[in-house]
């Protein structure tokens, strides 16, 4: 898995955990090991510009996903997953920090960035949360991936609440 993390935000983050949780999510979703993903970390001003440009919504948001080859997880275990460019995930640590502090189960900015990374990966793979059924499926999968990744690392504690962007 070729995953690049480019921190342009000026905020120190745990880039290794973002990289590891992205890799885990992609492996869990059975994405081809030669596929490529880019994760860009930006400040609130840059995120706000992207949010306005692409969503026509004011203010910065927590995560945005820009799919490239529209890869999807293979339907059956014996199917070979396609290889390609997944696209870009853009994260904003300033928004992640606020969300972590305001969440019912308060957690760190880095824990929120881990959650947002999984959320972004799922968006790149075609998952959405506009409809109640879609939301239940996506957030359930997001929680399972994050919980399993943390358990594999020996990290205890509840998962952060789902993102609400």
PDB file of C-alpha atoms in Angstrom:
ATOM      1  CA  UNK A   1       0.000   0.000   0.000  1.00  0.00           C
ATOM      2  CA  UNK A   2       1.529   3.306  -1.004  1.00  0.00           C
ATOM      3  CA  UNK A   3       0.245   5.898   1.447  1.00  0.00           C
ATOM      4  CA  UNK A   4       1.680   9.395   1.644  1.00  0.00           C
ATOM      5  CA  UNK A   5       0.964  11.655   4.616  1.00  0.00           C
ATOM      6  CA  UNK A   6       1.759  15.309   3.953  1.00  0.00           C
ATOM      7  CA  UNK A   7       1.309  17.615   6.945  1.00  0.00           C
ATOM      8  CA  UNK A   8       0.916  21.179   5.696  1.00  0.00           C
ATOM      9  CA  UNK A   9      -1.050  22.353   8.750  1.00  0.00           C
ATOM     10  CA  UNK A  10       1.726  23.635  10.996  1.00  0.00           C
ATOM     11  CA  UNK A  11       0.242  21.478  13.783  1.00  0.00           C
ATOM     12  CA  UNK A  12       2.182  18.529  15.104  1.00  0.00           C
ATOM     13  CA  UNK A  13       0.200  15.313  14.705  1.00  0.00           C
ATOM     14  CA  UNK A  14       0.914  11.614  15.126  1.00  0.00           C
ATOM     15  CA  UNK A  15       1.528  10.973  11.419  1.00  0.00           C
ATOM     16  CA  UNK A  16       2.528   7.364  12.079  1.00  0.00           C
ATOM     17  CA  UNK A  17      -0.850   6.499  13.624  1.00  0.00           C
ATOM     18  CA  UNK A  18      -2.688   8.157  10.717  1.00  0.00           C
ATOM     19  CA  UNK A  19      -0.601   6.114   8.285  1.00  0.00           C
ATOM     20  CA  UNK A  20      -1.104   2.884  10.252  1.00  0.00           C
ATOM     21  CA  UNK A  21      -4.879   3.252  10.669  1.00  0.00           C
ATOM     22  CA  UNK A  22      -5.263   4.079   6.959  1.00  0.00           C
ATOM     23  CA  UNK A  23      -3.230   0.994   6.010  1.00  0.00           C
ATOM     24  CA  UNK A  24      -5.258  -1.169   8.415  1.00  0.00           C
ATOM     25  CA  UNK A  25      -8.584   0.134   7.052  1.00  0.00           C
ATOM     26  CA  UNK A  26      -7.532  -0.524   3.454  1.00  0.00           C
ATOM     27  CA  UNK A  27      -6.323  -4.037   4.272  1.00  0.00           C
ATOM     28  CA  UNK A  28      -9.521  -4.730   6.203  1.00  0.00           C
ATOM     29  CA  UNK A  29     -11.571  -3.571   3.207  1.00  0.00           C
ATOM     30  CA  UNK A  30      -9.447  -5.839   0.953  1.00  0.00           C
ATOM     31  CA  UNK A  31      -8.098  -3.072  -1.245  1.00  0.00           C
ATOM     32  CA  UNK A  32      -5.283  -4.133  -3.572  1.00  0.00           C
ATOM     33  CA  UNK A  33      -1.885  -3.826  -1.825  1.00  0.00           C
ATOM     34  CA  UNK A  34      -0.461  -1.835  -4.748  1.00  0.00           C
ATOM     35  CA  UNK A  35      -3.173   0.844  -4.537  1.00  0.00           C
ATOM     36  CA  UNK A  36      -2.209   4.404  -3.650  1.00  0.00           C
ATOM     37  CA  UNK A  37      -3.635   6.904  -1.153  1.00  0.00           C
ATOM     38  CA  UNK A  38      -2.674  10.466  -0.295  1.00  0.00           C
ATOM     39  CA  UNK A  39      -3.472  12.056   3.071  1.00  0.00           C
ATOM     40  CA  UNK A  40      -3.035  15.802   3.346  1.00  0.00           C
ATOM     41  CA  UNK A  41      -3.253  17.626   6.666  1.00  0.00           C
ATOM     42  CA  UNK A  42      -4.160  21.311   6.351  1.00  0.00           C
ATOM     43  CA  UNK A  43      -4.955  24.270   8.585  1.00  0.00           C
ATOM     44  CA  UNK A  44      -8.471  25.611   9.121  1.00  0.00           C
ATOM     45  CA  UNK A  45      -8.098  28.336   6.498  1.00  0.00           C
ATOM     46  CA  UNK A  46      -7.104  25.903   3.739  1.00  0.00           C
ATOM     47  CA  UNK A  47      -9.867  23.473   4.784  1.00  0.00           C
ATOM     48  CA  UNK A  48     -12.436  26.262   4.699  1.00  0.00           C
ATOM     49  CA  UNK A  49     -11.381  27.135   1.136  1.00  0.00           C
ATOM     50  CA  UNK A  50     -11.800  23.493   0.075  1.00  0.00           C
ATOM     51  CA  UNK A  51     -15.139  23.249   1.881  1.00  0.00           C
ATOM     52  CA  UNK A  52     -16.483  26.309   0.077  1.00  0.00           C
ATOM     53  CA  UNK A  53     -15.036  25.298  -3.299  1.00  0.00           C
ATOM     54  CA  UNK A  54     -16.248  21.685  -3.320  1.00  0.00           C
ATOM     55  CA  UNK A  55     -19.270  21.625  -1.003  1.00  0.00           C
ATOM     56  CA  UNK A  56     -20.420  25.259  -1.168  1.00  0.00           C
ATOM     57  CA  UNK A  57     -20.506  25.259   2.639  1.00  0.00           C
ATOM     58  CA  UNK A  58     -18.972  27.900   4.922  1.00  0.00           C
ATOM     59  CA  UNK A  59     -16.309  27.274   7.532  1.00  0.00           C
ATOM     60  CA  UNK A  60     -13.730  24.523   7.871  1.00  0.00           C
ATOM     61  CA  UNK A  61     -14.773  20.904   8.187  1.00  0.00           C
ATOM     62  CA  UNK A  62     -12.989  17.929   9.744  1.00  0.00           C
ATOM     63  CA  UNK A  63     -12.357  15.662   6.744  1.00  0.00           C
ATOM     64  CA  UNK A  64     -12.901  15.704   3.003  1.00  0.00           C
ATOM     65  CA  UNK A  65     -12.367  12.871   0.546  1.00  0.00           C
ATOM     66  CA  UNK A  66     -11.565  13.180  -3.145  1.00  0.00           C
ATOM     67  CA  UNK A  67     -11.835   9.788  -4.910  1.00  0.00           C
ATOM     68  CA  UNK A  68      -9.816   9.080  -8.040  1.00  0.00           C
ATOM     69  CA  UNK A  69     -10.394   5.621  -9.517  1.00  0.00           C
ATOM     70  CA  UNK A  70     -13.559   4.908  -7.509  1.00  0.00           C
ATOM     71  CA  UNK A  71     -12.205   1.621  -6.198  1.00  0.00           C
ATOM     72  CA  UNK A  72     -14.645  -0.580  -4.309  1.00  0.00           C
ATOM     73  CA  UNK A  73     -14.003  -3.530  -2.007  1.00  0.00           C
ATOM     74  CA  UNK A  74     -14.371  -6.848  -3.846  1.00  0.00           C
ATOM     75  CA  UNK A  75     -17.734  -8.511  -3.338  1.00  0.00           C
ATOM     76  CA  UNK A  76     -16.509 -12.055  -2.706  1.00  0.00           C
ATOM     77  CA  UNK A  77     -13.463 -13.374  -0.892  1.00  0.00           C
ATOM     78  CA  UNK A  78     -12.143 -15.122  -3.984  1.00  0.00           C
ATOM     79  CA  UNK A  79     -12.397 -11.996  -6.163  1.00  0.00           C
ATOM     80  CA  UNK A  80      -9.126 -10.209  -6.875  1.00  0.00           C
ATOM     81  CA  UNK A  81      -9.343  -6.579  -5.717  1.00  0.00           C
ATOM     82  CA  UNK A  82      -8.643  -3.985  -8.402  1.00  0.00           C
ATOM     83  CA  UNK A  83      -5.495  -1.882  -8.206  1.00  0.00           C
ATOM     84  CA  UNK A  84      -5.540   1.886  -8.599  1.00  0.00           C
ATOM     85  CA  UNK A  85      -5.402   5.362  -7.143  1.00  0.00           C
ATOM     86  CA  UNK A  86      -7.801   5.717  -4.245  1.00  0.00           C
ATOM     87  CA  UNK A  87      -7.537   9.489  -4.095  1.00  0.00           C
ATOM     88  CA  UNK A  88      -6.965  12.091  -1.401  1.00  0.00           C
ATOM     89  CA  UNK A  89      -8.127  12.474   2.173  1.00  0.00           C
ATOM     90  CA  UNK A  90      -7.789  15.972   3.614  1.00  0.00           C
ATOM     91  CA  UNK A  91      -7.745  16.311   7.415  1.00  0.00           C
ATOM     92  CA  UNK A  92      -7.936  19.419   9.602  1.00  0.00           C
ATOM     93  CA  UNK A  93      -6.345  18.989  13.049  1.00  0.00           C
ATOM     94  CA  UNK A  94      -7.814  22.249  14.385  1.00  0.00           C
ATOM     95  CA  UNK A  95     -11.349  20.982  13.797  1.00  0.00           C
ATOM     96  CA  UNK A  96     -10.381  17.492  15.021  1.00  0.00           C
ATOM     97  CA  UNK A  97      -9.068  18.957  18.287  1.00  0.00           C
ATOM     98  CA  UNK A  98     -12.326  20.833  18.935  1.00  0.00           C
ATOM     99  CA  UNK A  99     -14.434  17.787  18.086  1.00  0.00           C
ATOM    100  CA  UNK A 100     -12.383  15.570  20.391  1.00  0.00           C
ATOM    101  CA  UNK A 101     -12.775  18.027  23.260  1.00  0.00           C
ATOM    102  CA  UNK A 102     -16.537  18.394  22.700  1.00  0.00           C
ATOM    103  CA  UNK A 103     -17.337  14.716  22.174  1.00  0.00           C
ATOM    104  CA  UNK A 104     -19.355  12.864  24.823  1.00  0.00           C
ATOM    105  CA  UNK A 105     -16.319  10.602  25.329  1.00  0.00           C
ATOM    106  CA  UNK A 106     -13.619  13.267  25.246  1.00  0.00           C
ATOM    107  CA  UNK A 107     -10.523  12.193  23.379  1.00  0.00           C
ATOM    108  CA  UNK A 108      -7.354  13.612  21.894  1.00  0.00           C
ATOM    109  CA  UNK A 109      -6.874  15.320  18.568  1.00  0.00           C
ATOM    110  CA  UNK A 110      -4.819  12.356  17.365  1.00  0.00           C
ATOM    111  CA  UNK A 111      -7.595   9.898  18.284  1.00  0.00           C
ATOM    112  CA  UNK A 112     -10.052  12.064  16.354  1.00  0.00           C
ATOM    113  CA  UNK A 113      -7.678  12.180  13.364  1.00  0.00           C
ATOM    114  CA  UNK A 114      -7.516   8.371  13.427  1.00  0.00           C
ATOM    115  CA  UNK A 115     -11.317   8.211  13.328  1.00  0.00           C
ATOM    116  CA  UNK A 116     -11.455  10.804  10.545  1.00  0.00           C
ATOM    117  CA  UNK A 117      -8.875   8.873   8.536  1.00  0.00           C
ATOM    118  CA  UNK A 118     -11.017   5.729   8.632  1.00  0.00           C
ATOM    119  CA  UNK A 119     -14.053   7.868   7.803  1.00  0.00           C
ATOM    120  CA  UNK A 120     -12.216   9.338   4.811  1.00  0.00           C
ATOM    121  CA  UNK A 121     -11.098   5.910   3.586  1.00  0.00           C
ATOM    122  CA  UNK A 122     -14.693   4.670   3.680  1.00  0.00           C
ATOM    123  CA  UNK A 123     -15.859   7.707   1.694  1.00  0.00           C
ATOM    124  CA  UNK A 124     -13.187   6.977  -0.928  1.00  0.00           C
ATOM    125  CA  UNK A 125     -14.572   3.450  -1.152  1.00  0.00           C
ATOM    126  CA  UNK A 126     -18.097   4.694  -1.881  1.00  0.00           C
ATOM    127  CA  UNK A 127     -19.647   4.674   1.580  1.00  0.00           C
ATOM    128  CA  UNK A 128     -21.843   7.583   2.611  1.00  0.00           C
ATOM    129  CA  UNK A 129     -24.050   8.653   5.498  1.00  0.00           C
ATOM    130  CA  UNK A 130     -26.799  10.741   3.925  1.00  0.00           C
ATOM    131  CA  UNK A 131     -29.548   8.164   4.507  1.00  0.00           C
ATOM    132  CA  UNK A 132     -30.176   6.443   7.875  1.00  0.00           C
ATOM    133  CA  UNK A 133     -29.376   2.968   6.511  1.00  0.00           C
ATOM    134  CA  UNK A 134     -26.174   4.188   4.856  1.00  0.00           C
ATOM    135  CA  UNK A 135     -25.180   6.003   8.034  1.00  0.00           C
ATOM    136  CA  UNK A 136     -25.707   2.904  10.181  1.00  0.00           C
ATOM    137  CA  UNK A 137     -23.644   0.779   7.797  1.00  0.00           C
ATOM    138  CA  UNK A 138     -20.796   3.283   7.407  1.00  0.00           C
ATOM    139  CA  UNK A 139     -20.521   4.266  11.063  1.00  0.00           C
ATOM    140  CA  UNK A 140     -20.788   0.628  12.180  1.00  0.00           C
ATOM    141  CA  UNK A 141     -17.961  -0.332   9.841  1.00  0.00           C
ATOM    142  CA  UNK A 142     -15.942   2.720  10.903  1.00  0.00           C
ATOM    143  CA  UNK A 143     -16.299   1.768  14.575  1.00  0.00           C
ATOM    144  CA  UNK A 144     -15.422  -1.884  13.951  1.00  0.00           C
ATOM    145  CA  UNK A 145     -12.279  -0.983  11.981  1.00  0.00           C
ATOM    146  CA  UNK A 146     -11.119   1.535  14.572  1.00  0.00           C
ATOM    147  CA  UNK A 147     -11.885  -0.765  17.524  1.00  0.00           C
ATOM    148  CA  UNK A 148     -10.066  -3.704  15.903  1.00  0.00           C
ATOM    149  CA  UNK A 149      -7.061  -1.557  14.977  1.00  0.00           C
ATOM    150  CA  UNK A 150      -6.805  -0.219  18.524  1.00  0.00           C
ATOM    151  CA  UNK A 151      -7.196  -3.703  19.997  1.00  0.00           C
ATOM    152  CA  UNK A 152      -4.426  -5.004  17.728  1.00  0.00           C
ATOM    153  CA  UNK A 153      -2.177  -2.213  19.041  1.00  0.00           C
ATOM    154  CA  UNK A 154      -3.133  -2.947  22.657  1.00  0.00           C
ATOM    155  CA  UNK A 155      -4.932   0.367  23.091  1.00  0.00           C
ATOM    156  CA  UNK A 156      -7.951   0.209  25.366  1.00  0.00           C
ATOM    157  CA  UNK A 157     -10.874   2.512  25.803  1.00  0.00           C
ATOM    158  CA  UNK A 158     -13.984   3.470  23.877  1.00  0.00           C
ATOM    159  CA  UNK A 159     -13.856   4.603  20.292  1.00  0.00           C
ATOM    160  CA  UNK A 160     -14.545   8.250  19.692  1.00  0.00           C
ATOM    161  CA  UNK A 161     -18.116   8.984  18.685  1.00  0.00           C
ATOM    162  CA  UNK A 162     -18.719   9.039  14.919  1.00  0.00           C
ATOM    163  CA  UNK A 163     -17.846  12.210  13.100  1.00  0.00           C
ATOM    164  CA  UNK A 164     -20.779  14.425  12.196  1.00  0.00           C
ATOM    165  CA  UNK A 165     -19.522  16.514   9.256  1.00  0.00           C
TER     166      UNK A 165
END
